[in-house]
Amino acid sequence: MCIYLSLEAVNSATADRIWAQHWRFLYSLPLSRTVGADVRKETDMQYGPAVRRRKLGAELRALRGQAGLTSGEAAARVGWHQSKVSRIETGRSGVRASDVRLLLEAYEVDDPQLRELLVVLAGGEDENGRPHWWHAYRGLLPPAYRDFISLESQACRVRTLETTVVPGLLQTPDYARAVTRAALGGLPEEQVRDLVQVRLARQDVLRSEPPLRLSVILDEAVLRRQIGGPEVLAGQLRRLLEAARLPQVRIQVLPFVSGEHVGLIGPFVILSFPNISDLDVVVLDHLTSSLYLERKEDLQAYTDAFNSLQGQALSVQDSMDFIAGLGDGA
């Protein structure tokens, strides 16, 4: 169950400055340096409203085709002009969650996961017309972070390489609090509390049905960095061991002795989604923005990199033994 909190207004100038410098830590997606990457316009790489509209429109067009309807027939079923259906399918027009639900009814789509995912892409509401839990924090969270949370909430699988901090989905409250205070120095304690609450609410995906499948590769430095001090780190290591007992969570450690590896270019996250493989994205975090790579060649390259790192890392059991050993000495 997610907790809704009332938030006081945030000074916009201060908030913009803070987020521009440090918002990556609220994802717990460390700074990424893409060595040798091709240079593309930033608008092509951000997973913003335009990209969401295009992907949502393409999926709705495919569902209409599966239903055997022309755009005119679909429009007639929901009482619209054909041009509105066309604008939605080509991504030229925004679409409300209620409009998506109308189209899904017209196309007789009854898969609950697919329905929820498409409604989330429209933004604002869930399948039942209720605001998403993160909507309560809209005055505090930048749009990019809300976009990430919305995608994470609907992903069926997350694969992540982390080199500086424990992933947000596995952080303890004390660890998350220490990270937030360090990254957003000077932020009022009430807002620190709310940001930690957001982090904990994100972790509900590990308890959902079906639960998110989470595969994590941690550089040894993550496990040794005493964020919050020895006691906080010890508690965080215990949390990792507890999470690793979940059948859908896989944690592996890249020890220092593993030497050079492809992960040296920087951390990354791969988000995968049920029923819509075209929606899969790679997330690379930078100091003031996040980049979302969706081209097939990018997805394949990072998938290959993750698979290579899994082979180079300690086995799951050896990783748990490694973490337990560090915990004994923490």
Short mmCIF file of C-alpha atoms in Angstrom, two decimals:
data_model
loop_
_atom_site.label_atom_id
_atom_site.label_comp_id
_atom_site.label_asym_id
_atom_site.label_seq_id
_atom_site.Cartn_x
_atom_site.Cartn_y
_atom_site.Cartn_z
CA MET A 1 0.00 0.00 0.00
CA CYS A 2 1.37 3.42 -0.94
CA ILE A 3 1.24 6.38 1.45
CA TYR A 4 -0.12 9.71 0.22
CA LEU A 5 1.44 12.81 1.78
CA SER A 6 0.46 16.45 1.44
CA LEU A 7 3.45 18.49 0.30
CA GLU A 8 4.25 22.13 0.91
CA ALA A 9 5.17 24.27 -2.06
CA VAL A 10 8.80 24.03 -3.10
CA ASN A 11 10.72 27.17 -4.00
CA SER A 12 10.95 26.68 -7.76
CA ALA A 13 14.31 28.35 -8.32
CA THR A 14 15.96 26.40 -5.52
CA ALA A 15 14.30 23.15 -6.58
CA ASP A 16 15.35 23.58 -10.20
CA ARG A 17 18.95 24.19 -9.18
CA ILE A 18 19.04 21.23 -6.82
CA TRP A 19 17.41 18.83 -9.25
CA ALA A 20 19.62 19.92 -12.13
CA GLN A 21 22.69 19.08 -10.09
CA HIS A 22 21.64 15.98 -8.18
CA TRP A 23 18.40 14.38 -9.37
CA ARG A 24 20.22 11.28 -10.60
CA PHE A 25 20.71 10.14 -6.99
CA LEU A 26 16.94 10.02 -6.49
CA TYR A 27 16.83 7.37 -9.17
CA SER A 28 19.90 5.71 -7.71
CA LEU A 29 21.09 5.43 -11.30
CA PRO A 30 24.72 6.60 -11.07
CA LEU A 31 26.43 8.89 -13.55
CA SER A 32 26.93 7.25 -16.94
CA ARG A 33 29.72 8.02 -19.37
CA THR A 34 29.04 6.64 -22.82
CA VAL A 35 32.51 6.15 -24.29
CA GLY A 36 32.55 6.12 -28.07
CA ALA A 37 28.77 6.47 -28.33
CA ASP A 38 27.32 8.01 -31.44
CA VAL A 39 26.09 11.58 -31.01
CA ARG A 40 22.36 12.10 -31.45
CA LYS A 41 19.99 14.93 -30.68
CA GLU A 42 18.94 14.87 -27.05
CA THR A 43 15.29 15.00 -28.07
CA ASP A 44 15.77 11.65 -29.80
CA MET A 45 17.10 10.11 -26.61
CA GLN A 46 14.78 11.44 -23.91
CA TYR A 47 11.80 9.31 -23.06
CA GLY A 48 9.46 12.29 -22.90
CA PRO A 49 5.84 12.90 -23.87
CA ALA A 50 6.51 12.77 -27.63
CA VAL A 51 8.14 9.34 -27.44
CA ARG A 52 5.39 8.03 -25.16
CA ARG A 53 2.71 9.31 -27.57
CA ARG A 54 4.40 7.65 -30.51
CA LYS A 55 4.80 4.29 -28.79
CA LEU A 56 1.28 4.37 -27.40
CA GLY A 57 -0.12 5.31 -30.79
CA ALA A 58 1.76 2.50 -32.53
CA GLU A 59 0.43 -0.06 -30.06
CA LEU A 60 -3.14 1.22 -30.37
CA ARG A 61 -2.83 1.02 -34.16
CA ALA A 62 -1.64 -2.59 -33.88
CA LEU A 63 -4.52 -3.47 -31.56
CA ARG A 64 -7.00 -1.89 -33.95
CA GLY A 65 -5.56 -4.02 -36.73
CA GLN A 66 -5.87 -7.15 -34.60
CA ALA A 67 -9.51 -6.24 -34.01
CA GLY A 68 -10.04 -6.07 -37.78
CA LEU A 69 -11.18 -2.44 -37.74
CA THR A 70 -10.36 0.48 -39.99
CA SER A 71 -9.63 3.80 -38.32
CA GLY A 72 -13.04 5.02 -39.45
CA GLU A 73 -14.80 2.01 -37.95
CA ALA A 74 -12.89 2.44 -34.69
CA ALA A 75 -13.84 6.11 -34.56
CA ALA A 76 -17.49 5.26 -35.14
CA ARG A 77 -17.47 2.77 -32.25
CA VAL A 78 -16.32 5.41 -29.76
CA GLY A 79 -18.15 8.38 -31.28
CA TRP A 80 -15.14 10.26 -32.61
CA HIS A 81 -14.09 11.68 -35.95
CA GLN A 82 -11.68 9.46 -37.88
CA SER A 83 -9.02 12.19 -37.79
CA LYS A 84 -8.77 11.93 -33.99
CA VAL A 85 -7.95 8.23 -34.19
CA SER A 86 -5.36 9.00 -36.86
CA ARG A 87 -3.71 11.74 -34.79
CA ILE A 88 -3.52 9.46 -31.75
CA GLU A 89 -2.04 6.57 -33.73
CA THR A 90 0.64 8.72 -35.33
CA GLY A 91 1.55 10.40 -32.04
CA ARG A 92 0.61 13.86 -33.31
CA SER A 93 -1.97 14.32 -30.58
CA GLY A 94 -1.98 13.69 -26.87
CA VAL A 95 -4.45 11.18 -25.50
CA ARG A 96 -6.20 10.99 -22.15
CA ALA A 97 -6.35 7.84 -20.09
CA SER A 98 -10.13 7.80 -20.52
CA ASP A 99 -9.69 7.85 -24.32
CA VAL A 100 -7.32 4.88 -24.13
CA ARG A 101 -9.85 2.95 -22.08
CA LEU A 102 -12.55 3.68 -24.68
CA LEU A 103 -10.36 2.38 -27.50
CA LEU A 104 -9.36 -0.73 -25.56
CA GLU A 105 -13.02 -1.51 -24.96
CA ALA A 106 -13.75 -1.01 -28.66
CA TYR A 107 -10.90 -3.35 -29.57
CA GLU A 108 -12.03 -5.89 -26.93
CA VAL A 109 -8.64 -5.92 -25.20
CA ASP A 110 -9.07 -7.71 -21.88
CA ASP A 111 -5.46 -8.41 -20.85
CA PRO A 112 -5.22 -6.50 -17.54
CA GLN A 113 -1.44 -5.99 -17.71
CA LEU A 114 -1.59 -4.64 -21.24
CA ARG A 115 -4.52 -2.37 -20.41
CA GLU A 116 -2.77 -0.96 -17.34
CA LEU A 117 0.48 -0.38 -19.23
CA LEU A 118 -1.21 1.52 -22.04
CA VAL A 119 -3.21 3.63 -19.61
CA VAL A 120 0.02 4.45 -17.73
CA LEU A 121 1.59 5.60 -21.01
CA ALA A 122 -1.29 8.03 -21.39
CA GLY A 123 -0.41 9.35 -17.93
CA GLY A 124 -2.25 10.58 -14.89
CA GLU A 125 -4.53 7.66 -14.02
CA ASP A 126 -4.53 3.93 -13.54
CA GLU A 127 -6.85 1.46 -15.26
CA ASN A 128 -9.59 2.22 -12.72
CA GLY A 129 -9.42 5.97 -13.22
CA ARG A 130 -7.53 6.68 -9.97
CA PRO A 131 -4.44 8.92 -9.91
CA HIS A 132 -1.18 6.99 -9.71
CA TRP A 133 0.45 7.14 -6.27
CA TRP A 134 3.31 9.31 -7.52
CA HIS A 135 0.80 11.96 -8.58
CA ALA A 136 0.68 12.98 -4.90
CA TYR A 137 4.32 14.05 -5.20
CA ARG A 138 4.05 16.01 -8.45
CA GLY A 139 5.05 19.24 -6.68
CA LEU A 140 8.30 17.66 -5.53
CA LEU A 141 9.42 15.31 -8.29
CA PRO A 142 10.72 16.53 -11.66
CA PRO A 143 8.89 15.21 -14.74
CA ALA A 144 11.83 12.98 -15.71
CA TYR A 145 11.70 11.17 -12.37
CA ARG A 146 7.92 10.74 -12.63
CA ASP A 147 8.39 9.30 -16.12
CA PHE A 148 10.92 6.82 -14.80
CA ILE A 149 8.65 5.76 -11.92
CA SER A 150 5.70 5.26 -14.27
CA LEU A 151 7.76 3.00 -16.54
CA GLU A 152 9.31 1.12 -13.63
CA SER A 153 5.86 0.51 -12.16
CA GLN A 154 4.75 -1.35 -15.29
CA ALA A 155 7.98 -3.16 -16.19
CA CYS A 156 8.02 -6.93 -15.89
CA ARG A 157 11.81 -7.08 -15.69
CA VAL A 158 14.59 -4.71 -14.66
CA ARG A 159 18.28 -5.43 -15.24
CA THR A 160 20.76 -2.99 -13.74
CA LEU A 161 24.48 -2.52 -13.32
CA GLU A 162 25.30 -0.28 -10.34
CA THR A 163 28.74 1.08 -9.50
CA THR A 164 28.23 3.72 -6.79
CA VAL A 165 25.08 3.10 -4.73
CA VAL A 166 22.61 0.31 -4.03
CA PRO A 167 19.63 0.44 -6.45
CA GLY A 168 16.65 2.36 -5.10
CA LEU A 169 14.46 -0.74 -5.28
CA LEU A 170 16.65 -2.42 -2.67
CA GLN A 171 17.54 0.46 -0.35
CA THR A 172 16.67 0.54 3.34
CA PRO A 173 15.01 3.71 4.70
CA ASP A 174 18.21 4.74 6.53
CA TYR A 175 20.38 4.19 3.46
CA ALA A 176 17.92 6.07 1.24
CA ARG A 177 17.83 8.93 3.76
CA ALA A 178 21.63 9.18 3.81
CA VAL A 179 21.83 9.17 0.00
CA THR A 180 19.12 11.83 -0.27
CA ARG A 181 20.72 14.11 2.32
CA ALA A 182 24.12 13.81 0.66
CA ALA A 183 22.80 14.40 -2.86
CA LEU A 184 20.37 17.18 -2.00
CA GLY A 185 22.26 19.02 0.72
CA GLY A 186 20.24 21.77 2.38
CA LEU A 187 16.86 20.31 1.50
CA PRO A 188 14.32 20.70 4.33
CA GLU A 189 13.97 17.57 6.43
CA GLU A 190 10.29 17.23 5.52
CA GLN A 191 11.16 17.02 1.84
CA VAL A 192 13.94 14.52 2.55
CA ARG A 193 11.33 12.42 4.35
CA ASP A 194 8.96 12.62 1.39
CA LEU A 195 11.66 11.66 -1.10
CA VAL A 196 12.58 8.66 1.01
CA GLN A 197 8.89 7.73 1.09
CA VAL A 198 8.84 7.86 -2.72
CA ARG A 199 11.82 5.50 -2.80
CA LEU A 200 10.07 3.04 -0.49
CA ALA A 201 6.81 3.27 -2.43
CA ARG A 202 8.68 2.33 -5.61
CA GLN A 203 9.67 -0.93 -3.93
CA ASP A 204 6.05 -2.11 -4.03
CA VAL A 205 6.78 -3.51 -7.50
CA LEU A 206 8.71 -6.32 -5.78
CA ARG A 207 5.54 -7.29 -3.91
CA SER A 208 3.07 -6.83 -6.75
CA GLU A 209 1.37 -9.69 -8.58
CA PRO A 210 3.07 -10.77 -10.70
CA PRO A 211 6.20 -9.34 -9.04
CA LEU A 212 8.89 -7.51 -10.94
CA ARG A 213 11.86 -9.67 -11.92
CA LEU A 214 14.96 -7.83 -10.78
CA SER A 215 18.52 -8.71 -11.81
CA VAL A 216 21.24 -6.60 -10.22
CA ILE A 217 25.00 -6.56 -10.73
CA LEU A 218 26.82 -4.60 -8.02
CA ASP A 219 30.40 -3.43 -8.21
CA GLU A 220 32.25 -4.26 -5.00
CA ALA A 221 32.67 -0.53 -4.35
CA VAL A 222 28.92 -0.25 -3.79
CA LEU A 223 29.14 -2.72 -0.93
CA ARG A 224 32.13 -1.07 0.73
CA ARG A 225 31.11 2.59 0.51
CA GLN A 226 29.92 3.51 4.01
CA ILE A 227 26.94 5.62 3.10
CA GLY A 228 25.32 6.67 6.36
CA GLY A 229 28.10 5.09 8.41
CA PRO A 230 28.92 1.50 9.44
CA GLU A 231 25.56 0.72 11.06
CA VAL A 232 23.53 1.95 8.10
CA LEU A 233 25.75 0.02 5.70
CA ALA A 234 25.42 -3.13 7.81
CA GLY A 235 21.64 -2.81 7.71
CA GLN A 236 21.77 -2.30 3.95
CA LEU A 237 23.88 -5.42 3.47
CA ARG A 238 21.34 -7.40 5.50
CA ARG A 239 18.59 -6.02 3.29
CA LEU A 240 20.41 -7.24 0.18
CA LEU A 241 20.66 -10.73 1.65
CA GLU A 242 16.94 -10.70 2.49
CA ALA A 243 16.00 -9.49 -1.00
CA ALA A 244 18.15 -12.17 -2.61
CA ARG A 245 15.93 -14.82 -1.02
CA LEU A 246 13.00 -13.64 -3.12
CA PRO A 247 12.59 -15.96 -6.11
CA GLN A 248 12.34 -13.08 -8.59
CA VAL A 249 15.44 -11.21 -7.35
CA ARG A 250 18.95 -12.07 -8.56
CA ILE A 251 21.95 -10.22 -7.10
CA GLN A 252 25.54 -10.72 -8.26
CA VAL A 253 28.75 -9.00 -7.22
CA LEU A 254 31.59 -7.86 -9.47
CA PRO A 255 34.61 -8.06 -7.12
CA PHE A 256 37.65 -5.85 -7.54
CA VAL A 257 39.71 -8.91 -8.51
CA SER A 258 37.56 -9.37 -11.63
CA GLY A 259 39.69 -6.68 -13.25
CA GLU A 260 38.57 -4.85 -16.35
CA HIS A 261 35.07 -5.41 -17.72
CA VAL A 262 32.56 -3.82 -20.07
CA GLY A 263 30.80 -2.17 -17.11
CA LEU A 264 33.69 0.28 -16.79
CA ILE A 265 31.91 2.50 -19.32
CA GLY A 266 29.27 3.22 -16.69
CA PRO A 267 26.08 1.96 -15.07
CA PHE A 268 22.85 1.33 -16.94
CA VAL A 269 19.35 -0.02 -16.52
CA ILE A 270 17.32 -2.12 -18.97
CA LEU A 271 13.54 -1.94 -18.55
CA SER A 272 11.43 -4.66 -20.20
CA PHE A 273 7.65 -4.76 -20.46
CA PRO A 274 4.99 -7.46 -20.81
CA ASN A 275 3.33 -7.91 -24.19
CA ILE A 276 5.11 -4.95 -25.85
CA SER A 277 8.75 -5.68 -26.61
CA ASP A 278 9.01 -2.46 -28.65
CA LEU A 279 8.63 -0.51 -25.41
CA ASP A 280 11.85 -1.87 -23.88
CA VAL A 281 14.39 0.85 -23.12
CA VAL A 282 17.93 1.30 -21.82
CA VAL A 283 18.34 4.09 -19.27
CA LEU A 284 21.64 5.96 -19.03
CA ASP A 285 21.86 8.60 -16.34
CA HIS A 286 23.82 11.83 -16.70
CA LEU A 287 24.35 14.69 -14.30
CA THR A 288 21.46 16.84 -15.49
CA SER A 289 19.38 14.47 -17.59
CA SER A 290 18.61 10.84 -18.32
CA LEU A 291 18.85 9.28 -21.76
CA TYR A 292 16.52 6.54 -22.96
CA LEU A 293 17.84 4.36 -25.78
CA GLU A 294 15.18 2.45 -27.67
CA ARG A 295 16.84 1.39 -30.92
CA LYS A 296 17.11 -2.36 -31.38
CA GLU A 297 20.87 -2.19 -31.81
CA ASP A 298 21.22 -0.26 -28.53
CA LEU A 299 19.01 -2.72 -26.67
CA GLN A 300 20.99 -5.64 -28.05
CA ALA A 301 24.35 -4.05 -27.20
CA TYR A 302 23.38 -3.42 -23.58
CA THR A 303 21.72 -6.81 -23.25
CA ASP A 304 24.93 -8.43 -24.48
CA ALA A 305 26.93 -6.29 -22.04
CA PHE A 306 24.72 -7.31 -19.13
CA ASN A 307 24.96 -10.97 -20.05
CA SER A 308 28.74 -10.67 -20.26
CA LEU A 309 28.88 -9.04 -16.83
CA GLN A 310 26.70 -11.77 -15.35
CA GLY A 311 29.20 -14.32 -16.59
CA GLN A 312 32.13 -12.38 -15.14
CA ALA A 313 30.49 -11.67 -11.77
CA LEU A 314 30.39 -14.07 -8.84
CA SER A 315 27.61 -16.64 -8.90
CA VAL A 316 24.47 -15.79 -6.96
CA GLN A 317 25.46 -18.00 -4.03
CA ASP A 318 29.06 -16.79 -4.00
CA SER A 319 27.75 -13.22 -4.14
CA MET A 320 25.56 -13.84 -1.09
CA ASP A 321 28.53 -15.33 0.75
CA PHE A 322 30.61 -12.29 -0.25
CA ILE A 323 27.98 -9.84 1.03
CA ALA A 324 27.51 -11.84 4.22
CA GLY A 325 31.26 -11.72 4.82
CA LEU A 326 31.29 -7.95 4.45
CA GLY A 327 28.33 -7.72 6.81
CA ASP A 328 30.17 -9.68 9.47
CA GLY A 329 32.98 -7.16 9.34
CA ALA A 330 30.80 -4.05 9.05
#
